[in-house]
Coordinates of C-alpha atoms in Angstrom, one line a residue:
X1 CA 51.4 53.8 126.2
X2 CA 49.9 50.5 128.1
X3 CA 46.7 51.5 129.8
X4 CA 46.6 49.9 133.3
X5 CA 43.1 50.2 135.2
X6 CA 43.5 51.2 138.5
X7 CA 40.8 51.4 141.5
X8 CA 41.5 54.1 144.3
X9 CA 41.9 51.9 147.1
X10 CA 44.1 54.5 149.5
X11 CA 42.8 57.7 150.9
X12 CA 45.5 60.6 150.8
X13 CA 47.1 61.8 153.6
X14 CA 47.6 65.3 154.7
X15 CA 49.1 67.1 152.4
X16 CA 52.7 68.1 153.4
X17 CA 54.6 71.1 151.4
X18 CA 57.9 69.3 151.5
X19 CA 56.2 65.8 150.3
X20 CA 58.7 64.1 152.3
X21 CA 57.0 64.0 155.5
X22 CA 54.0 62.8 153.3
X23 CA 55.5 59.9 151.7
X24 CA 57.7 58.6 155.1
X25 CA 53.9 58.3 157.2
X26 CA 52.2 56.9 153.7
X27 CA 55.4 54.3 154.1
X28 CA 54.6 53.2 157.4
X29 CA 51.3 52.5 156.8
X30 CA 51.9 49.1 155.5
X31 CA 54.6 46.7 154.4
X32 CA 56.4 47.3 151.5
X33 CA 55.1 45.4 148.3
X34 CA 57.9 44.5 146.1
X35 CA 57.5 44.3 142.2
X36 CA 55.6 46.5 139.5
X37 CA 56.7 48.9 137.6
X38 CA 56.7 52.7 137.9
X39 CA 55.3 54.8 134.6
X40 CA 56.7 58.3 135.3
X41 CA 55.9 60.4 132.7
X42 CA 58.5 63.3 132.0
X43 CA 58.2 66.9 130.4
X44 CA 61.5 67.3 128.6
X45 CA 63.7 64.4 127.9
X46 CA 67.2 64.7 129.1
X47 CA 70.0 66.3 127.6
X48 CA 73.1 65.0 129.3
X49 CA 73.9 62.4 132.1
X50 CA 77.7 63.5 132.7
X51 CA 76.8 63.8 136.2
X52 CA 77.8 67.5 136.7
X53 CA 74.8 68.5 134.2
X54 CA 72.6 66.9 136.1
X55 CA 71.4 70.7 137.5
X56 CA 69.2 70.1 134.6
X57 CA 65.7 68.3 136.2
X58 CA 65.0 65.6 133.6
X59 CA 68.7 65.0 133.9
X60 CA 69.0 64.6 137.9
X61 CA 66.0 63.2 137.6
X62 CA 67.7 59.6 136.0
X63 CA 70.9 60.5 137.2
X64 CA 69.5 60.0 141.0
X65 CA 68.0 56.7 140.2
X66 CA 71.6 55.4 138.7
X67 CA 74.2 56.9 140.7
X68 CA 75.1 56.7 144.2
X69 CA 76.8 59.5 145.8
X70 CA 79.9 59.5 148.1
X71 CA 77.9 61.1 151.0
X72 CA 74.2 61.8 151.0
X73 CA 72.2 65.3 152.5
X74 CA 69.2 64.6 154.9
X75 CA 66.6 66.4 153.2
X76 CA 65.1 67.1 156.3
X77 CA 68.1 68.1 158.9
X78 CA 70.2 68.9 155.3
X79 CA 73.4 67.1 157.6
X80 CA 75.9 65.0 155.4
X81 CA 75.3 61.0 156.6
X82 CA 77.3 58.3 155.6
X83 CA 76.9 56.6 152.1
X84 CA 79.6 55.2 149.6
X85 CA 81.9 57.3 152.0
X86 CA 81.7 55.4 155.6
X87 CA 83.2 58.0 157.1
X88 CA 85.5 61.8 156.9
X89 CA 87.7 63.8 158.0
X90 CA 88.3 67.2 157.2
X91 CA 91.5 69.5 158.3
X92 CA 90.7 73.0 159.7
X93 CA 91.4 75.0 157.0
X94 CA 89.1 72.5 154.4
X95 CA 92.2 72.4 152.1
X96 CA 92.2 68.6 152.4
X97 CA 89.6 65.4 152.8
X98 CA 89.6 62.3 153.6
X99 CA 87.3 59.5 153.0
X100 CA 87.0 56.1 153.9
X101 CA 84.9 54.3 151.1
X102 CA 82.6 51.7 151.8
X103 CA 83.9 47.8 150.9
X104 CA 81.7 45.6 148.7
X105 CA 80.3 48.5 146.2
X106 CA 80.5 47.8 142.6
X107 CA 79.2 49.5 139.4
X108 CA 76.9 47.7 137.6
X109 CA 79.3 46.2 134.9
X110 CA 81.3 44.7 137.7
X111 CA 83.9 47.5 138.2
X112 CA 84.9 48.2 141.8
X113 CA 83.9 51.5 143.3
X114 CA 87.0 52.0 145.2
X115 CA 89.1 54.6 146.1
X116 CA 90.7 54.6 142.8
X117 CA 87.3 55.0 141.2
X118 CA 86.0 57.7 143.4
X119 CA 89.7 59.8 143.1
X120 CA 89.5 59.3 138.7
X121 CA 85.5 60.7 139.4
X122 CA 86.7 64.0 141.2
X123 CA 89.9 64.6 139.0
X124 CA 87.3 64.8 136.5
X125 CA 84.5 66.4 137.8
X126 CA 86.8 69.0 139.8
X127 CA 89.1 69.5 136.7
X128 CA 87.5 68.7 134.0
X129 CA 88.6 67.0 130.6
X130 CA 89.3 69.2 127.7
X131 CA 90.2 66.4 125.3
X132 CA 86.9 65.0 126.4
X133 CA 85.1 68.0 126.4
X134 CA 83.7 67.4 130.1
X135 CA 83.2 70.3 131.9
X136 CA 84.1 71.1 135.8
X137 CA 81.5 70.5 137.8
X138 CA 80.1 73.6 139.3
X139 CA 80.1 72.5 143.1
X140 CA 83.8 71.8 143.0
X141 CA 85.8 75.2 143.9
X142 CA 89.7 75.5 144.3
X143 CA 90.0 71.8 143.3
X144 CA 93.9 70.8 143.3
X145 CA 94.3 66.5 143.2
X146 CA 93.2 63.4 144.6
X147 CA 95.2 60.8 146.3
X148 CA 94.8 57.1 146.4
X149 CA 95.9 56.4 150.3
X150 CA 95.3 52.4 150.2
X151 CA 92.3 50.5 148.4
X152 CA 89.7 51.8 150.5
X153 CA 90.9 55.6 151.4
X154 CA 90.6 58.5 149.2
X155 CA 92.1 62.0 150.1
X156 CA 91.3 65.2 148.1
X157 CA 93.5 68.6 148.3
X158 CA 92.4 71.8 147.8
X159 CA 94.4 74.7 146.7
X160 CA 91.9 77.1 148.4
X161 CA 89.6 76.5 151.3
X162 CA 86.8 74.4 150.0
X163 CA 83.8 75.0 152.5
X164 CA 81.2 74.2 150.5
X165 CA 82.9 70.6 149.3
X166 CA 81.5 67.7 152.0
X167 CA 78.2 68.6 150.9
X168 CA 79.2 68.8 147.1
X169 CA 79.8 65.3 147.5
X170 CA 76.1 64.6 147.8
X171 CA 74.7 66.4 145.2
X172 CA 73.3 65.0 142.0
X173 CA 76.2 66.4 140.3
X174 CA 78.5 64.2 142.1
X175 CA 77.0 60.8 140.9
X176 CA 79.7 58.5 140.5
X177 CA 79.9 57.0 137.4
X178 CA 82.3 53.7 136.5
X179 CA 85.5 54.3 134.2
X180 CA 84.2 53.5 131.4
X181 CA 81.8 56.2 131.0
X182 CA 84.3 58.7 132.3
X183 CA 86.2 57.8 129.0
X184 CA 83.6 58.8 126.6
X185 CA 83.5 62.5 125.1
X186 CA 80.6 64.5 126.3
X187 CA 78.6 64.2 123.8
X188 CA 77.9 60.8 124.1
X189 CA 77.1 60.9 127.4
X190 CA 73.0 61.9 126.2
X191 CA 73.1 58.1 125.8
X192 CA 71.4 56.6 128.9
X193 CA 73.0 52.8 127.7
X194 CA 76.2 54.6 128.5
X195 CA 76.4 55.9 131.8
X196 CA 77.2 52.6 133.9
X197 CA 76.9 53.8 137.6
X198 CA 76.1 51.8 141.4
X199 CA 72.9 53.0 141.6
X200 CA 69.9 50.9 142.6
X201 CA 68.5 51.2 138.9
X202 CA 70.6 50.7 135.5
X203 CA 69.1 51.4 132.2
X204 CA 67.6 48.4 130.3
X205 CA 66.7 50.3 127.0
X206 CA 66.3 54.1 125.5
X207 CA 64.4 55.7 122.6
X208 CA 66.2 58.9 122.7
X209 CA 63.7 61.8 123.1
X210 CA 61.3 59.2 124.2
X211 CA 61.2 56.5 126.3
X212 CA 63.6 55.3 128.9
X213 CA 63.8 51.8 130.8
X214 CA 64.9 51.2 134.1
X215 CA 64.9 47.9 136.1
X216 CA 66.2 47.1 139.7
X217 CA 69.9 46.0 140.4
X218 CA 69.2 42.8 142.0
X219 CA 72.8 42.9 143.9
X220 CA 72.7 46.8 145.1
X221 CA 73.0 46.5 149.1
X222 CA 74.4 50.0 150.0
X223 CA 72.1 52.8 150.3
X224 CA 72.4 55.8 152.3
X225 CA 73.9 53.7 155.6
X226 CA 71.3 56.0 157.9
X227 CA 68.1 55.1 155.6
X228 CA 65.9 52.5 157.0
X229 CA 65.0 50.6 153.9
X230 CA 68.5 48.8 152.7
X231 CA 68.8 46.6 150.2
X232 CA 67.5 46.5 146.5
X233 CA 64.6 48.5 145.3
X234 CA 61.0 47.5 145.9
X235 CA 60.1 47.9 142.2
X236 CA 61.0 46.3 139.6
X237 CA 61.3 49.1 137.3
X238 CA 60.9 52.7 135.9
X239 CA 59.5 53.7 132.5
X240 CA 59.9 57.5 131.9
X241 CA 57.6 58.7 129.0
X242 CA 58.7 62.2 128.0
X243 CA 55.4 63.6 127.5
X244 CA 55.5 67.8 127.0
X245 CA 51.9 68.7 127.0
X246 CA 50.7 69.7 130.5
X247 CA 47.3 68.8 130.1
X248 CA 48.2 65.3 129.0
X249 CA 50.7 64.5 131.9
X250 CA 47.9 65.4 134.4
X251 CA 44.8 63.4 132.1
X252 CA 47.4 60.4 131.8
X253 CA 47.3 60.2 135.8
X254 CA 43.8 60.6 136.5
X255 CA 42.9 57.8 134.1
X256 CA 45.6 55.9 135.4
X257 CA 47.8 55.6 132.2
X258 CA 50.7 56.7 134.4
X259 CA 51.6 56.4 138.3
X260 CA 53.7 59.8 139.0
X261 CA 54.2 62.7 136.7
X262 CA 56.7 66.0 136.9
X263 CA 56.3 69.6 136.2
X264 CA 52.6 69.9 137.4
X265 CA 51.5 73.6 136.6
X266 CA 49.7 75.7 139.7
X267 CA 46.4 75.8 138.1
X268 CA 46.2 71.9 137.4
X269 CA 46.7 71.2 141.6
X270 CA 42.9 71.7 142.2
X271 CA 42.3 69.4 140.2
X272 CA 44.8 66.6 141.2
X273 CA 43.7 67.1 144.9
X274 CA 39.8 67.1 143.9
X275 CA 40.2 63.2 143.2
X276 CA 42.5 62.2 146.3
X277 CA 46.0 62.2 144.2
X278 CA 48.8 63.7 145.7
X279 CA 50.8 66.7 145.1
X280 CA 54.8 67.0 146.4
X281 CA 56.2 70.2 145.9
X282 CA 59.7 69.8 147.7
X283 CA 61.7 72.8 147.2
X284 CA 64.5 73.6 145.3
X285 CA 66.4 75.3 148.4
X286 CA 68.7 77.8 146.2
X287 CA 68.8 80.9 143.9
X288 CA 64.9 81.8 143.9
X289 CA 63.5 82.0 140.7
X290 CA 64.2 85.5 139.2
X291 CA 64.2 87.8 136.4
X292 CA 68.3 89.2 135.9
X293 CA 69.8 91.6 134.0
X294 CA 73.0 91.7 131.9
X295 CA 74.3 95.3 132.7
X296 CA 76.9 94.9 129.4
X297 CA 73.9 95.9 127.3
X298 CA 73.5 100.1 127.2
X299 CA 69.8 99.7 128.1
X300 CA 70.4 98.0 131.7
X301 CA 73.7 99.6 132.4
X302 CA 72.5 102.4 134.6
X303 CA 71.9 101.3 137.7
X304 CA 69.2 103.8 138.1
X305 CA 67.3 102.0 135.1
X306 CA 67.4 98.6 136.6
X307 CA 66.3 99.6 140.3
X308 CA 63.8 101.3 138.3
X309 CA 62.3 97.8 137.0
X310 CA 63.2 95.9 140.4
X311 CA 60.5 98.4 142.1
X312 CA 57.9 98.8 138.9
X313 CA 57.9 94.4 139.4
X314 CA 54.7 93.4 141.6
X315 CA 55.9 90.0 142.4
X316 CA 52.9 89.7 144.8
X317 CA 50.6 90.1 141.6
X318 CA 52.5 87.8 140.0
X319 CA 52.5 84.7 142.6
X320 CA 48.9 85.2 143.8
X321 CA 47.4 85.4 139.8
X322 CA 49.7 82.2 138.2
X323 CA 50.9 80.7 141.4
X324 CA 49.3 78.3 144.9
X325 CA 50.8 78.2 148.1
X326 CA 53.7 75.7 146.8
X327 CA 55.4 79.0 145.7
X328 CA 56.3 81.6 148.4
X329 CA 57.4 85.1 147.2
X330 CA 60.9 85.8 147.2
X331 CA 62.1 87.6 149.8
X332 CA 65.5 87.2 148.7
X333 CA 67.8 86.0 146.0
X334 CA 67.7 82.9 147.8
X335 CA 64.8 80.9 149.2
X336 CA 64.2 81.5 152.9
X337 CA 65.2 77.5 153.4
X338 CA 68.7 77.9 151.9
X339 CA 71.4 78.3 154.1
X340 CA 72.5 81.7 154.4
X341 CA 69.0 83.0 153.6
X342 CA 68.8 86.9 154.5
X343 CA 65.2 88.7 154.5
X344 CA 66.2 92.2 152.5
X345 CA 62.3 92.3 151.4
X346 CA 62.0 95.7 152.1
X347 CA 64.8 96.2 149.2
X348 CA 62.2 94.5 146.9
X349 CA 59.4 96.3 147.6
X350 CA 57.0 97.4 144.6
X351 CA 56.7 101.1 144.2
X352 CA 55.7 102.1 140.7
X353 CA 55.8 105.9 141.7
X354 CA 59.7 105.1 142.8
X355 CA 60.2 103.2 139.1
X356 CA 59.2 106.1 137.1
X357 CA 61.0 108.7 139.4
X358 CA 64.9 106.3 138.5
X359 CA 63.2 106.5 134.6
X360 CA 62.9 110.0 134.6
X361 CA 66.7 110.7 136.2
X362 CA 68.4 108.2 134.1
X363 CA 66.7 110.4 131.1
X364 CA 64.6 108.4 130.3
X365 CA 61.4 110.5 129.1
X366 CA 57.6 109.2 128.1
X367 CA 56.9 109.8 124.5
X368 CA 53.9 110.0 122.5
X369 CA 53.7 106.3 122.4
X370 CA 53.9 105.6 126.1
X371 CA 57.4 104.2 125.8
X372 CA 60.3 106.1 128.0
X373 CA 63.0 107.3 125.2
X374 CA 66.1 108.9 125.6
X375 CA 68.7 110.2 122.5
X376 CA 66.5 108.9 120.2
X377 CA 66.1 104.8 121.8
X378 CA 63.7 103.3 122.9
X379 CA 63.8 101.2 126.3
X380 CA 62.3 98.0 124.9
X381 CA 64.3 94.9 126.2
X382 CA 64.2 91.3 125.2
X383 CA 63.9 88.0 127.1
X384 CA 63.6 84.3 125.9
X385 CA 61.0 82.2 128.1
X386 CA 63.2 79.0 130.0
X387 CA 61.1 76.3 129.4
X388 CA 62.5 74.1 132.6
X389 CA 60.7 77.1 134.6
X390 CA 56.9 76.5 135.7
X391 CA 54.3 79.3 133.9
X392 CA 58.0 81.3 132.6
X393 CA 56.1 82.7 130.2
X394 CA 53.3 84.1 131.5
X395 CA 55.2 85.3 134.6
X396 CA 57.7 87.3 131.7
X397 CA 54.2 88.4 130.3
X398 CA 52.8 89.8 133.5
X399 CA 56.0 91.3 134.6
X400 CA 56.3 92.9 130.6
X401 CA 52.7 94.3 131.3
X402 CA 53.9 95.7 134.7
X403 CA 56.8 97.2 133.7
X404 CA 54.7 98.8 130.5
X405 CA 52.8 100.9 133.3
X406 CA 56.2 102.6 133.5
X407 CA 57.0 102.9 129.9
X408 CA 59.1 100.1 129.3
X409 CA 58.1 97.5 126.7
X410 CA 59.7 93.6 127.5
X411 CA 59.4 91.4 124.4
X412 CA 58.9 87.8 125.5
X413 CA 60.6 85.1 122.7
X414 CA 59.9 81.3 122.7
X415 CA 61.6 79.3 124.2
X416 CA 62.4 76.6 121.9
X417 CA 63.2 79.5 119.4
X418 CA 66.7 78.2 117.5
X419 CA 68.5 81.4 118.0
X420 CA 67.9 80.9 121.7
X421 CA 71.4 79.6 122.9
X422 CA 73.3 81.8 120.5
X423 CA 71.6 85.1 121.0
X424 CA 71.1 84.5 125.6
X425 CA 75.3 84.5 125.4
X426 CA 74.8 88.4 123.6
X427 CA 74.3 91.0 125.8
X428 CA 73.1 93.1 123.1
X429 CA 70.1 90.4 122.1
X430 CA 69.0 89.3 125.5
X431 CA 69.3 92.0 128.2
X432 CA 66.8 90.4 130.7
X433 CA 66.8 86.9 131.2
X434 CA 64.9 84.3 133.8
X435 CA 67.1 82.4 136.1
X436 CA 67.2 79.7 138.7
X437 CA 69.2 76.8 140.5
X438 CA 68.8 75.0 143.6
X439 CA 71.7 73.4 145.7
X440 CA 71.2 73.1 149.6
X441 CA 74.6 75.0 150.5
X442 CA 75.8 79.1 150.3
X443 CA 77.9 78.0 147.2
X444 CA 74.7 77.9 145.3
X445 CA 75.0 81.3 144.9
X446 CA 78.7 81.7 143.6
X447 CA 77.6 78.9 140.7
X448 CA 74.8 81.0 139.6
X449 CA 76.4 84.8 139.6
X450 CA 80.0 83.7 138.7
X451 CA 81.6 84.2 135.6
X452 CA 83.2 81.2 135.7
X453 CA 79.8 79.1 136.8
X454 CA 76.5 80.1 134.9
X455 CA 77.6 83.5 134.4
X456 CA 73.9 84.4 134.5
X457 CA 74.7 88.4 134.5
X458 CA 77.3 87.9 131.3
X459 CA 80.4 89.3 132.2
X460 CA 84.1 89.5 130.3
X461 CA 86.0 86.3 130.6
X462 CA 82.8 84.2 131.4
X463 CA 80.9 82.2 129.0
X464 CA 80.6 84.8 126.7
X465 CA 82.8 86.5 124.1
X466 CA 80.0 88.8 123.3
X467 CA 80.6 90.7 126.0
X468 CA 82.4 94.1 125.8
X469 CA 83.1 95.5 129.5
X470 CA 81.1 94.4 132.4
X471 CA 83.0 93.1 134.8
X472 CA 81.9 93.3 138.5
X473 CA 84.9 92.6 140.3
X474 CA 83.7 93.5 144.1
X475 CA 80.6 90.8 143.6
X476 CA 83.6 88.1 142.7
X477 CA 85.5 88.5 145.5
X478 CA 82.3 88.1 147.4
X479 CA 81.5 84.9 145.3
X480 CA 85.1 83.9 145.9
X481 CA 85.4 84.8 149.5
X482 CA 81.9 82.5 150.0
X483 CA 83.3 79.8 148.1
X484 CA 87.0 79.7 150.3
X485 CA 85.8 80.9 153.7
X486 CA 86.3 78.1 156.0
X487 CA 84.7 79.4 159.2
X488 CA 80.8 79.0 159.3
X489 CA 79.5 81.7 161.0
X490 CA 81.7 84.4 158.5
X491 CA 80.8 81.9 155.8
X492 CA 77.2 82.7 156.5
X493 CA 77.8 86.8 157.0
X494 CA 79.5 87.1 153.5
X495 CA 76.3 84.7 151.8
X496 CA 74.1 87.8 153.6
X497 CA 76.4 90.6 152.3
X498 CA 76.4 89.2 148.7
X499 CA 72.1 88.7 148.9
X500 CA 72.6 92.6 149.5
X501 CA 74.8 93.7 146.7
X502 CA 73.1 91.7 144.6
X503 CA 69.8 93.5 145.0
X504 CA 71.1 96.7 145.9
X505 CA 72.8 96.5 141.9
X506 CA 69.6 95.8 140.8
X507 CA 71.1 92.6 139.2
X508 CA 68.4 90.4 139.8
X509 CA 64.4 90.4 140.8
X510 CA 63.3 87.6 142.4
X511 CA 60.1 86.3 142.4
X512 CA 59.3 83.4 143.8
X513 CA 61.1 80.3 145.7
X514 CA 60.8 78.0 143.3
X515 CA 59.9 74.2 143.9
X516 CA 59.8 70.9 142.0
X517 CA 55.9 70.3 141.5
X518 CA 55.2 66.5 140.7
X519 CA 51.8 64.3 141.2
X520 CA 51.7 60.8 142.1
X521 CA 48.6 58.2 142.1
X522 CA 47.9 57.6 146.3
X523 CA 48.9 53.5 145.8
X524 CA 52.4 55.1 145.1
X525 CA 53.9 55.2 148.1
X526 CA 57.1 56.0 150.0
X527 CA 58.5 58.8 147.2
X528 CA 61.4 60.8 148.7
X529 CA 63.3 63.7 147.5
X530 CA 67.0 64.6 147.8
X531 CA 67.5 67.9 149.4
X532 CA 66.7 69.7 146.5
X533 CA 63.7 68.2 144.7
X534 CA 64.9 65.5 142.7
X535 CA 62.8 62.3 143.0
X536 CA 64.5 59.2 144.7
X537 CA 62.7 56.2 144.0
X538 CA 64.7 53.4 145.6
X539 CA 62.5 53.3 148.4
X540 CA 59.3 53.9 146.8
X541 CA 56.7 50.8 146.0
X542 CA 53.1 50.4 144.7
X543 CA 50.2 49.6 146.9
X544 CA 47.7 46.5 145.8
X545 CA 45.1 48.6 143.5

């Protein structure tokens, strides 16, 4: 890595939880400088960059830097403004929409993004490709076709009521990519070189694993239409350094090796803020971060066993020892800034003398050893850390040494372990498993419980043919009710009657609302976020230092 020298010039600002409000006052400080580029060093390299993976953060994370989207999400108001879509209507059912796309646009190898281009996008994303191997994207429901009105007007029809679509048009899913990419089987798509979108970036050059190279698209003139910087990027570039060690990341940016880093652990923000650099912890706005069960395996079946654990978790213990103020507790399965947030803490409410009572009638008894037993098993359950997750494994090993005070032993596996993918789609191998996903809309909730989705509780007919019976058929019709309801207000009531079921199965613990923690150097200024985390830098630019 080239080591630049860099002198502190710029005092840091208040610090603001969202960064956003940070980075807008930093912005109008002074006048933009243009030029320079931005070293951004990475924890994981990306996987995939067919837009509807970009859940994944290192994916999103290039993904928002090369893609526009049709409409984009204020991350502060969270309403839908105009974009590459000027404008929408939407029938009062939301079984049909219609946009009218912006003239001019073109993707970077000279393509048109018309209404052709944005209709062969959503066939795609909203059916997927099986030849292709390009999966639906998970913020389309009840997709049915597109239709190409004239040049410039794009309709989309819905075979259900699709509530939660208008804003699925301005997630980092929905990146619109050119035809060309579109054509190539998924797993090519880990190639940066190939994904050719409109975005103010482009890729210049990739070491897989590595290193990846963006620089500015000179021509780009069509950025969010309500956004008061228009026009191409201030900087020149992007280089993304995928660099997995924690302590590195954060030594990198106080010697001024690197400008902005991701993934900055709890216990390192002291130590940012103790030499004036500046932490952003946007949040993630979604399914909180949370410890589920897969009730197909014998152990977690009984209800009785897994209300047990949900009361014998201390998640106060847990945010207060490995966590800062960036990280509320959970006092749902939702953060309390999603839409359609319910407070049911006093369903989540630790009570170890209530945990061993559900132990002891489910019949399960303490033997000799400490561990509860019953027809000769043991209760000793398995989960795999998820790397993506900040401290995931030492909050598993804290809640495996609370849930020990009640006789139950939690084994906590690597991550990076090769048996991971296989064994997480068995039941039988990995009972308990950590689980998260943000999206600023009720649908959120339907992509991470449904079988269809992520299938995070494993049921029959999901993603798994491990599984042998579990089916929950009252919870889908709650996730497909939220999905197809097209009236707000009952919208909202059924996203508060699923939070409940949820909970009062015992399906999942949350923990904490989860955030995207990054660091930035205080010459780099005017960093925003889309409404879930993901860093936008078209706007951003380096002060003289």
């Amino acid at each position: 890595m080239t080591t630049k020298l860099k002198r502190l010039a710029l005092t840091l600002a208040t610090l603001a939880t969202t960064g956003l409000a940070l980075s807008d006052a930093q912005a109008q400080a002074a006048d933009p400088v243009k030029g320079g580029t931005l070293i951004y060093l990475e924890q994981q390299a990306h996987t995939n960059l067919y837009p509807p993976a970009g859940g994944f953060y290192p994916n999103g994370g290039i993904l928002n830097q090369i893609t526009d989207k049709l409409t984009y999400q204020n991350p502060k108001t969270l309403e839908i403004e105009p974009w590459i879509a000027e404008s929408w209507t939407v029938n009062a059912n939301a079984t049909e929409y219609t946009f009218k796309i912006r003239p001019g646009v073109t993707f970077s190898d000279g393509s048109p993004l018309d209404a052709a281009a944005v209709a062969k996008n959503y066939d795609v994303f909203g059916l997927g490709n099986k030849a292709l191997k390009q999966p639906v994207s998970e913020v389309i429901n009840n997709y049915e076709r597109s239709e190409v009105v004239d040049p410039l007007t794009v309709k989309f029809y819905f075979k259900k009521p699709s509530p939660g679509f208008l804003q699925g048009t301005s997630v980092i899913g929905s990146g619109l990519v050119a035809a060309s990419t579109l054509a190539l089987p998924f797993e090519e798509l880990g190639d940066a070189t190939k994904i050719i979108g409109s975005g103010p970036f482009v890729v210049d050059s990739e070491t897989i694993g590595k290193e990846l190279n963006l620089k500015a698209r000179d021509e780009y003139n069509w950025g969010p239409a309500k956004l008061e910087h228009q026009g191409r990027a201030y900087l020149d570039g992007i280089k993304y350094i995928i660099t997995g060690e924690d302590s590195v990341r954060i030594g990198a940016l106080l010697a001024g090796q690197a400008d902005f880093i991701r993934q900055v652990q709890a216990y390192d923000e002291g130590q940012v803020e103790a030499q004036d650099y500046q932490i952003y912890a946007p949040s993630t706005r979604g399914v909180n971060n949370s410890v589920v069960f897969r009730p197909d395996n014998p152990l977690v079946s009984d209800i009785r066993v897994r209300q047990a654990l949900l009361h014998a978790t201390d998640t106060k213990e847990i945010v207060t020892t490995l966590f800062s103020a960036n990280y509320p507790q959970a006092t749902s399965i939702i953060a309390s800034s999603a839409l359609g947030y319910k407070d049911i803490s006093a369903k989540l409410a630790f009570d170890p003398a209530k945990a061993k009572a559900l132990l002891d009638e489910a019949g399960w008894s303490v033997a000799a050893n400490g561990l509860r037993q019953k027809d000769g098993k043991e209760l000793v359950l398995t989960a795999y850390e998820s790397l993506p997750q900040p401290q995931n494994k030492e909050t598993l090993q804290l809640v495996a040494q609370q849930w020990g005070k009640v006789g139950v032993k939690l084994s906590v596996l690597a991550g990076d372990s090769g048996s991971k993918t296989v064994d997480d789609l068995d039941p039988l191998k990995t009972p308990v498993s950590p689980a998260m996903v943000g999206r600023a809309d009720p649908d959120v909730i339907k992509s991470q419980y449904y079988p269809k989705n992520r299938d995070v509780l494993r049921q029959k007919g999901g993603l798994s043919d491990k599984v042998q019976s579990f089916v929950d058929t009252k919870l889908n019709g709650l996730l497909d009710a939220l999905a197809s309801e097209p009236d707000r207000q009952k919208r909202l009531a059924i996203a508060g009657e699923v939070q409940d079921y949820v909970v009062d199965q015992a399906y999942a613990i949350p923990i904490f609302e989860e955030p995207q923690a990054y660091a930035g150097a205080p010459y780099v200024q005017g960093v925003a976020f889309e409404a879930v985390g993901r860093p936008s830098f078209y706007s951003t630019w380096l002060a003289e230092h």
